[in-house]
């Protein structure tokens, strides 16, 4: 069962909204695409684990710990009766080469060796578990989740699971039965308590309200709705339909993610959503879903 689920990182949510509302600088854009791709790989792995794992096991996703003043991340962790498995997930695509303990992309660019990252986390996590009074053996694996990833010249003894080996690995995993007790749950609780929720690695570019494009975007293709003031909005690009109420509320959520310190007022939402509806229509929807605080021009919604 999932004991700690994975949420879309706030950094990715913000970049996703910014990407459709402003021209991201080249480096920010590629950083955004890298994050997005990584998250897709993680979601793929999570759903595979959830549908394949058998027996009593606790799954903890997306953990960030600090031990001995050093931060380390564990993408996915499974507590079984006699073992703790950790997974470092990579969603690289294309051809890579392993040479003298280093990874190279097909263009010859030297990459950080994810095995080193795995070993570093393993050492820190082993010490952290000892500190928590846990002596269960640790089995760390590096998982390449993309079906079109290939690593040339990789030694066979690396702790790697490649995409074509995933199903077999999970079968092997399931072949060892697992029964948990209160001690395992307690351990999972301690790990969740030690998790640092806000990543200090976040890189969010600077932006202002004024420079962002206003309007309501399509939930499936991100293009801007052309509002013909009907009850439903129809995307001219992908044909997706959404009623004005849910589309407007989605836009309000985006506004709140980008500007958590700003008050939600009728005027602000009216402008943010592209001013295609009357202020009255906007106020009616806000009144229905939020609590109105204050009166007249000082009124805001929360
Ligand atoms: Zn669309």
mmCIF file of C-alpha atoms and ligand atoms in Angstrom:
data_model
loop_
_atom_site.group_PDB
_atom_site.id
_atom_site.type_symbol
_atom_site.label_atom_id
_atom_site.label_comp_id
_atom_site.label_asym_id
_atom_site.label_seq_id
_atom_site.Cartn_x
_atom_site.Cartn_y
_atom_site.Cartn_z
ATOM 1 C CA UNK A 1 0.000 0.000 0.000
ATOM 2 C CA UNK A 2 1.046 3.598 -0.564
ATOM 3 C CA UNK A 3 2.137 5.067 2.741
ATOM 4 C CA UNK A 4 3.436 8.330 1.315
ATOM 5 C CA UNK A 5 2.284 9.392 -2.124
ATOM 6 C CA UNK A 6 4.053 11.571 -4.642
ATOM 7 C CA UNK A 7 2.782 15.072 -5.376
ATOM 8 C CA UNK A 8 3.693 17.121 -8.393
ATOM 9 C CA UNK A 9 6.582 19.292 -7.117
ATOM 10 C CA UNK A 10 5.487 22.911 -6.614
ATOM 11 C CA UNK A 11 8.417 23.997 -8.758
ATOM 12 C CA UNK A 12 7.084 21.945 -11.679
ATOM 13 C CA UNK A 13 3.508 23.224 -11.170
ATOM 14 C CA UNK A 14 4.761 26.823 -11.256
ATOM 15 C CA UNK A 15 6.954 26.264 -14.309
ATOM 16 C CA UNK A 16 4.084 24.514 -16.118
ATOM 17 C CA UNK A 17 1.810 27.536 -15.580
ATOM 18 C CA UNK A 18 4.556 30.018 -16.451
ATOM 19 C CA UNK A 19 5.443 28.123 -19.614
ATOM 20 C CA UNK A 20 2.030 28.835 -21.116
ATOM 21 C CA UNK A 21 1.804 32.404 -19.836
ATOM 22 C CA UNK A 22 5.267 33.750 -20.669
ATOM 23 C CA UNK A 23 8.290 33.080 -22.846
ATOM 24 C CA UNK A 24 10.600 31.156 -20.518
ATOM 25 C CA UNK A 25 14.319 31.810 -21.022
ATOM 26 C CA UNK A 26 15.994 28.929 -22.891
ATOM 27 C CA UNK A 27 17.715 27.425 -19.814
ATOM 28 C CA UNK A 28 14.512 27.625 -17.725
ATOM 29 C CA UNK A 29 12.558 26.011 -20.517
ATOM 30 C CA UNK A 30 14.933 23.060 -20.786
ATOM 31 C CA UNK A 31 14.988 22.764 -16.991
ATOM 32 C CA UNK A 32 11.158 22.692 -17.031
ATOM 33 C CA UNK A 33 11.089 19.993 -19.724
ATOM 34 C CA UNK A 34 13.633 17.931 -17.769
ATOM 35 C CA UNK A 35 11.548 18.165 -14.577
ATOM 36 C CA UNK A 36 8.371 17.316 -16.479
ATOM 37 C CA UNK A 37 9.960 14.284 -18.073
ATOM 38 C CA UNK A 38 11.399 13.089 -14.760
ATOM 39 C CA UNK A 39 7.984 13.405 -13.137
ATOM 40 C CA UNK A 40 6.371 11.388 -15.953
ATOM 41 C CA UNK A 41 8.908 8.615 -15.355
ATOM 42 C CA UNK A 42 8.198 8.668 -11.623
ATOM 43 C CA UNK A 43 4.441 8.470 -12.190
ATOM 44 C CA UNK A 44 4.942 5.555 -14.570
ATOM 45 C CA UNK A 45 7.053 3.701 -11.985
ATOM 46 C CA UNK A 46 4.572 4.487 -9.176
ATOM 47 C CA UNK A 47 1.619 3.065 -11.072
ATOM 48 C CA UNK A 48 3.591 -0.029 -12.065
ATOM 49 C CA UNK A 49 4.572 -0.652 -8.433
ATOM 50 C CA UNK A 50 1.051 -0.077 -7.212
ATOM 51 C CA UNK A 51 -0.510 -2.552 -9.615
ATOM 52 C CA UNK A 52 2.260 -5.175 -9.429
ATOM 53 C CA UNK A 53 3.426 -5.422 -5.829
ATOM 54 C CA UNK A 54 1.960 -8.238 -3.792
ATOM 55 C CA UNK A 55 2.090 -9.045 -0.098
ATOM 56 C CA UNK A 56 2.162 -6.582 2.757
ATOM 57 C CA UNK A 57 4.520 -3.759 1.825
ATOM 58 C CA UNK A 58 4.643 -0.040 2.456
ATOM 59 C CA UNK A 59 5.520 2.271 -0.428
ATOM 60 C CA UNK A 60 6.968 5.688 0.385
ATOM 61 C CA UNK A 61 7.545 7.986 -2.567
ATOM 62 C CA UNK A 62 9.598 11.109 -3.006
ATOM 63 C CA UNK A 63 11.607 11.466 0.192
ATOM 64 C CA UNK A 64 14.126 14.164 1.012
ATOM 65 C CA UNK A 65 16.256 13.656 4.117
ATOM 66 C CA UNK A 66 19.042 15.464 5.863
ATOM 67 C CA UNK A 67 21.570 13.367 7.728
ATOM 68 C CA UNK A 68 24.895 14.618 9.104
ATOM 69 C CA UNK A 69 24.058 17.970 7.542
ATOM 70 C CA UNK A 70 23.874 16.381 4.104
ATOM 71 C CA UNK A 71 20.731 16.333 1.988
ATOM 72 C CA UNK A 72 19.824 13.253 -0.004
ATOM 73 C CA UNK A 73 16.798 12.128 -1.958
ATOM 74 C CA UNK A 74 15.100 8.776 -2.338
ATOM 75 C CA UNK A 75 12.690 8.638 -5.283
ATOM 76 C CA UNK A 76 10.848 5.549 -4.110
ATOM 77 C CA UNK A 77 11.177 3.229 -1.128
ATOM 78 C CA UNK A 78 9.475 -0.057 -0.262
ATOM 79 C CA UNK A 79 9.432 -1.515 3.231
ATOM 80 C CA UNK A 80 9.020 -5.292 3.107
ATOM 81 C CA UNK A 81 9.165 -7.703 6.035
ATOM 82 C CA UNK A 82 12.909 -8.403 5.854
ATOM 83 C CA UNK A 83 14.258 -5.751 3.469
ATOM 84 C CA UNK A 84 14.084 -2.089 2.551
ATOM 85 C CA UNK A 85 14.301 -1.447 -1.180
ATOM 86 C CA UNK A 86 15.163 2.002 -2.466
ATOM 87 C CA UNK A 87 14.862 3.155 -6.060
ATOM 88 C CA UNK A 88 16.638 5.989 -7.787
ATOM 89 C CA UNK A 89 14.575 6.728 -10.908
ATOM 90 C CA UNK A 90 15.921 8.080 -14.194
ATOM 91 C CA UNK A 91 13.780 8.752 -17.239
ATOM 92 C CA UNK A 92 16.631 9.294 -19.707
ATOM 93 C CA UNK A 93 15.861 8.559 -23.333
ATOM 94 C CA UNK A 94 18.201 7.515 -26.143
ATOM 95 C CA UNK A 95 21.708 6.084 -26.253
ATOM 96 C CA UNK A 96 24.246 6.517 -23.483
ATOM 97 C CA UNK A 97 27.669 5.090 -22.943
ATOM 98 C CA UNK A 98 29.392 3.810 -19.843
ATOM 99 C CA UNK A 99 33.116 4.442 -19.904
ATOM 100 C CA UNK A 100 35.639 4.334 -17.057
ATOM 101 C CA UNK A 101 32.977 4.761 -14.411
ATOM 102 C CA UNK A 102 31.339 7.695 -16.185
ATOM 103 C CA UNK A 103 28.149 8.179 -18.186
ATOM 104 C CA UNK A 104 28.226 9.900 -21.571
ATOM 105 C CA UNK A 105 25.276 10.998 -23.698
ATOM 106 C CA UNK A 106 25.222 10.175 -27.432
ATOM 107 C CA UNK A 107 26.619 13.650 -28.128
ATOM 108 C CA UNK A 108 29.637 12.779 -25.955
ATOM 109 C CA UNK A 109 28.606 14.986 -23.041
ATOM 110 C CA UNK A 110 29.796 13.669 -19.673
ATOM 111 C CA UNK A 111 26.926 13.214 -17.203
ATOM 112 C CA UNK A 112 26.828 12.740 -13.464
ATOM 113 C CA UNK A 113 27.087 9.034 -12.821
ATOM 114 C CA UNK A 114 23.744 8.106 -11.187
ATOM 115 C CA UNK A 115 25.409 5.054 -9.604
ATOM 116 C CA UNK A 116 27.558 7.418 -7.528
ATOM 117 C CA UNK A 117 24.398 9.240 -6.467
ATOM 118 C CA UNK A 118 22.835 5.896 -5.523
ATOM 119 C CA UNK A 119 25.894 4.869 -3.463
ATOM 120 C CA UNK A 120 26.020 8.211 -1.694
ATOM 121 C CA UNK A 121 22.323 8.017 -0.723
ATOM 122 C CA UNK A 122 22.772 4.410 0.365
ATOM 123 C CA UNK A 123 25.581 5.260 2.800
ATOM 124 C CA UNK A 124 23.688 8.200 4.288
ATOM 125 C CA UNK A 125 20.430 6.281 4.510
ATOM 126 C CA UNK A 126 22.120 3.246 6.094
ATOM 127 C CA UNK A 127 23.488 5.486 8.855
ATOM 128 C CA UNK A 128 20.156 7.217 9.258
ATOM 129 C CA UNK A 129 18.357 3.866 9.615
ATOM 130 C CA UNK A 130 20.897 2.714 12.226
ATOM 131 C CA UNK A 131 20.122 5.885 14.119
ATOM 132 C CA UNK A 132 16.421 5.033 13.976
ATOM 133 C CA UNK A 133 17.202 1.572 15.371
ATOM 134 C CA UNK A 134 16.538 -0.234 12.092
ATOM 135 C CA UNK A 135 18.891 -3.030 11.018
ATOM 136 C CA UNK A 136 16.934 -4.300 8.006
ATOM 137 C CA UNK A 137 19.159 -4.882 4.968
ATOM 138 C CA UNK A 138 19.011 -2.187 2.319
ATOM 139 C CA UNK A 139 18.700 -2.993 -1.390
ATOM 140 C CA UNK A 140 19.200 0.092 -3.532
ATOM 141 C CA UNK A 141 18.565 0.034 -7.288
ATOM 142 C CA UNK A 142 18.918 2.506 -10.091
ATOM 143 C CA UNK A 143 15.920 2.188 -12.430
ATOM 144 C CA UNK A 144 15.851 3.464 -15.996
ATOM 145 C CA UNK A 145 12.135 3.908 -16.625
ATOM 146 C CA UNK A 146 12.179 4.946 -20.290
ATOM 147 C CA UNK A 147 11.618 2.148 -22.846
ATOM 148 C CA UNK A 148 13.971 3.825 -25.331
ATOM 149 C CA UNK A 149 16.960 4.162 -23.038
ATOM 150 C CA UNK A 150 20.066 2.163 -23.890
ATOM 151 C CA UNK A 151 23.398 2.071 -22.082
ATOM 152 C CA UNK A 152 26.379 0.789 -24.068
ATOM 153 C CA UNK A 153 29.260 -1.026 -22.341
ATOM 154 C CA UNK A 154 27.526 -1.197 -18.978
ATOM 155 C CA UNK A 155 29.078 -3.793 -16.652
ATOM 156 C CA UNK A 156 26.596 -6.494 -15.649
ATOM 157 C CA UNK A 157 27.164 -6.134 -11.933
ATOM 158 C CA UNK A 158 25.763 -2.599 -11.604
ATOM 159 C CA UNK A 159 22.667 -2.251 -9.405
ATOM 160 C CA UNK A 160 20.562 -1.223 -12.399
ATOM 161 C CA UNK A 161 17.088 -2.256 -13.565
ATOM 162 C CA UNK A 162 16.456 -1.394 -17.216
ATOM 163 C CA UNK A 163 12.961 -0.912 -18.603
ATOM 164 C CA UNK A 164 12.727 -4.381 -20.242
ATOM 165 C CA UNK A 165 13.709 -5.964 -16.895
ATOM 166 C CA UNK A 166 11.086 -4.164 -14.804
ATOM 167 C CA UNK A 167 8.346 -6.803 -14.942
ATOM 168 C CA UNK A 168 10.776 -9.625 -14.207
ATOM 169 C CA UNK A 169 12.277 -7.690 -11.303
ATOM 170 C CA UNK A 170 8.842 -7.124 -9.824
ATOM 171 C CA UNK A 171 8.015 -10.825 -10.175
ATOM 172 C CA UNK A 172 11.227 -11.649 -8.317
ATOM 173 C CA UNK A 173 10.292 -9.055 -5.741
ATOM 174 C CA UNK A 174 6.881 -10.683 -5.239
ATOM 175 C CA UNK A 175 8.373 -14.169 -4.964
ATOM 176 C CA UNK A 176 9.534 -13.264 -1.451
ATOM 177 C CA UNK A 177 6.435 -13.135 0.744
ATOM 178 C CA UNK A 178 6.074 -10.228 3.139
ATOM 179 C CA UNK A 179 4.084 -9.794 6.349
ATOM 180 C CA UNK A 180 4.337 -6.519 8.219
ATOM 181 C CA UNK A 181 3.735 -5.633 11.835
ATOM 182 C CA UNK A 182 3.411 -2.461 13.936
ATOM 183 C CA UNK A 183 7.205 -2.022 14.002
ATOM 184 C CA UNK A 184 7.299 -1.592 10.193
ATOM 185 C CA UNK A 185 4.484 0.978 10.325
ATOM 186 C CA UNK A 186 6.307 2.843 13.087
ATOM 187 C CA UNK A 187 9.442 2.912 10.935
ATOM 188 C CA UNK A 188 7.441 4.305 7.985
ATOM 189 C CA UNK A 189 5.996 6.993 10.269
ATOM 190 C CA UNK A 190 9.476 7.955 11.457
ATOM 191 C CA UNK A 191 10.684 8.254 7.864
ATOM 192 C CA UNK A 192 7.735 10.448 6.874
ATOM 193 C CA UNK A 193 8.375 12.632 9.932
ATOM 194 C CA UNK A 194 12.037 13.021 8.911
ATOM 195 C CA UNK A 195 11.118 13.972 5.332
ATOM 196 C CA UNK A 196 11.796 17.611 4.387
ATOM 197 C CA UNK A 197 8.698 18.778 2.469
ATOM 198 C CA UNK A 198 10.130 21.889 0.854
ATOM 199 C CA UNK A 199 13.007 21.203 -1.486
ATOM 200 C CA UNK A 200 15.839 23.739 -1.242
ATOM 201 C CA UNK A 201 16.830 22.744 -4.785
ATOM 202 C CA UNK A 202 13.909 24.681 -6.329
ATOM 203 C CA UNK A 203 14.834 27.028 -9.152
ATOM 204 C CA UNK A 204 11.886 29.260 -9.935
ATOM 205 C CA UNK A 205 12.512 32.132 -12.356
ATOM 206 C CA UNK A 206 11.439 35.649 -11.492
ATOM 207 C CA UNK A 207 8.158 36.824 -12.965
ATOM 208 C CA UNK A 208 5.635 39.594 -12.479
ATOM 209 C CA UNK A 209 1.858 39.577 -12.790
ATOM 210 C CA UNK A 210 1.977 42.231 -15.514
ATOM 211 C CA UNK A 211 4.185 40.260 -17.902
ATOM 212 C CA UNK A 212 2.047 37.102 -17.803
ATOM 213 C CA UNK A 213 -0.452 36.384 -20.552
ATOM 214 C CA UNK A 214 -4.037 36.561 -19.267
ATOM 215 C CA UNK A 215 -6.876 34.258 -20.293
ATOM 216 C CA UNK A 216 -8.256 30.789 -19.652
ATOM 217 C CA UNK A 217 -6.254 27.898 -21.068
ATOM 218 C CA UNK A 218 -7.447 24.496 -22.245
ATOM 219 C CA UNK A 219 -6.875 21.770 -19.641
ATOM 220 C CA UNK A 220 -5.703 19.236 -22.178
ATOM 221 C CA UNK A 221 -3.550 21.173 -24.676
ATOM 222 C CA UNK A 222 -2.762 24.453 -22.840
ATOM 223 C CA UNK A 223 -3.844 26.684 -25.727
ATOM 224 C CA UNK A 224 -5.982 29.710 -24.916
ATOM 225 C CA UNK A 225 -9.743 29.340 -25.081
ATOM 226 C CA UNK A 226 -11.511 31.710 -27.427
ATOM 227 C CA UNK A 227 -14.502 32.556 -25.265
ATOM 228 C CA UNK A 228 -17.762 32.923 -27.186
ATOM 229 C CA UNK A 229 -19.604 33.524 -23.898
ATOM 230 C CA UNK A 230 -21.607 30.297 -24.058
ATOM 231 C CA UNK A 231 -21.997 28.001 -21.037
ATOM 232 C CA UNK A 232 -19.191 25.834 -22.369
ATOM 233 C CA UNK A 233 -15.733 26.763 -23.591
ATOM 234 C CA UNK A 234 -14.572 24.865 -26.664
ATOM 235 C CA UNK A 235 -10.873 24.605 -27.509
ATOM 236 C CA UNK A 236 -10.258 25.607 -31.122
ATOM 237 C CA UNK A 237 -7.074 23.520 -31.204
ATOM 238 C CA UNK A 238 -8.020 20.159 -29.693
ATOM 239 C CA UNK A 239 -11.822 20.343 -29.488
ATOM 240 C CA UNK A 240 -11.820 19.798 -25.714
ATOM 241 C CA UNK A 241 -14.915 21.214 -23.962
ATOM 242 C CA UNK A 242 -15.163 22.527 -20.432
ATOM 243 C CA UNK A 243 -17.869 24.464 -18.668
ATOM 244 C CA UNK A 244 -16.996 28.036 -17.805
ATOM 245 C CA UNK A 245 -17.298 27.452 -14.079
ATOM 246 C CA UNK A 246 -14.691 24.707 -13.803
ATOM 247 C CA UNK A 247 -12.383 26.442 -16.295
ATOM 248 C CA UNK A 248 -12.535 29.690 -14.343
ATOM 249 C CA UNK A 249 -11.891 27.918 -11.037
ATOM 250 C CA UNK A 250 -8.891 26.169 -12.594
ATOM 251 C CA UNK A 251 -7.528 29.561 -13.607
ATOM 252 C CA UNK A 252 -8.088 30.917 -10.089
ATOM 253 C CA UNK A 253 -6.056 27.973 -8.719
ATOM 254 C CA UNK A 254 -3.231 28.823 -11.119
ATOM 255 C CA UNK A 255 -3.332 32.430 -9.946
ATOM 256 C CA UNK A 256 -3.166 31.301 -6.306
ATOM 257 C CA UNK A 257 -0.188 29.023 -7.014
ATOM 258 C CA UNK A 258 1.737 31.847 -8.690
ATOM 259 C CA UNK A 259 0.697 34.617 -6.289
ATOM 260 C CA UNK A 260 -0.106 33.013 -2.922
ATOM 261 C CA UNK A 261 0.238 36.348 -1.133
ATOM 262 C CA UNK A 262 -2.309 38.186 -3.315
ATOM 263 C CA UNK A 263 -5.993 38.453 -2.530
ATOM 264 C CA UNK A 264 -8.492 36.894 -4.923
ATOM 265 C CA UNK A 265 -10.951 39.626 -5.907
ATOM 266 C CA UNK A 266 -13.574 39.795 -8.642
ATOM 267 C CA UNK A 267 -11.520 42.400 -10.505
ATOM 268 C CA UNK A 268 -8.302 40.384 -10.332
ATOM 269 C CA UNK A 269 -9.955 37.155 -11.526
ATOM 270 C CA UNK A 270 -11.853 39.011 -14.239
ATOM 271 C CA UNK A 271 -8.574 40.416 -15.587
ATOM 272 C CA UNK A 272 -6.598 37.177 -15.039
ATOM 273 C CA UNK A 273 -9.188 35.224 -17.041
ATOM 274 C CA UNK A 274 -8.965 37.572 -19.998
ATOM 275 C CA UNK A 275 -11.980 39.851 -19.331
ATOM 276 C CA UNK A 276 -14.162 37.871 -21.732
ATOM 277 C CA UNK A 277 -17.016 37.490 -19.218
ATOM 278 C CA UNK A 278 -18.783 40.216 -17.280
ATOM 279 C CA UNK A 279 -17.509 41.004 -13.784
ATOM 280 C CA UNK A 280 -20.944 39.979 -12.565
ATOM 281 C CA UNK A 281 -20.583 36.484 -14.035
ATOM 282 C CA UNK A 282 -17.134 36.147 -12.443
ATOM 283 C CA UNK A 283 -18.462 37.300 -9.056
ATOM 284 C CA UNK A 284 -21.339 34.810 -9.240
ATOM 285 C CA UNK A 285 -18.932 31.881 -9.732
ATOM 286 C CA UNK A 286 -16.546 33.086 -7.006
ATOM 287 C CA UNK A 287 -19.439 33.559 -4.571
ATOM 288 C CA UNK A 288 -20.523 29.994 -5.172
ATOM 289 C CA UNK A 289 -17.113 28.434 -4.430
ATOM 290 C CA UNK A 290 -15.330 30.788 -2.039
ATOM 291 C CA UNK A 291 -16.144 32.673 1.099
ATOM 292 C CA UNK A 292 -16.543 36.391 0.464
ATOM 293 C CA UNK A 293 -14.796 38.561 3.063
ATOM 294 C CA UNK A 294 -15.431 42.317 3.343
ATOM 295 C CA UNK A 295 -17.738 44.531 1.326
ATOM 296 C CA UNK A 296 -17.928 46.483 -1.912
ATOM 297 C CA UNK A 297 -14.517 47.424 -3.336
ATOM 298 C CA UNK A 298 -12.711 45.810 -0.362
ATOM 299 C CA UNK A 299 -14.318 42.413 -0.866
ATOM 300 C CA UNK A 300 -12.080 39.428 -1.539
ATOM 301 C CA UNK A 301 -12.521 35.657 -1.647
ATOM 302 C CA UNK A 302 -10.835 32.940 0.354
HETATM 303 ZN ZN1 LIG B 1 -7.149 22.204 -26.247
#
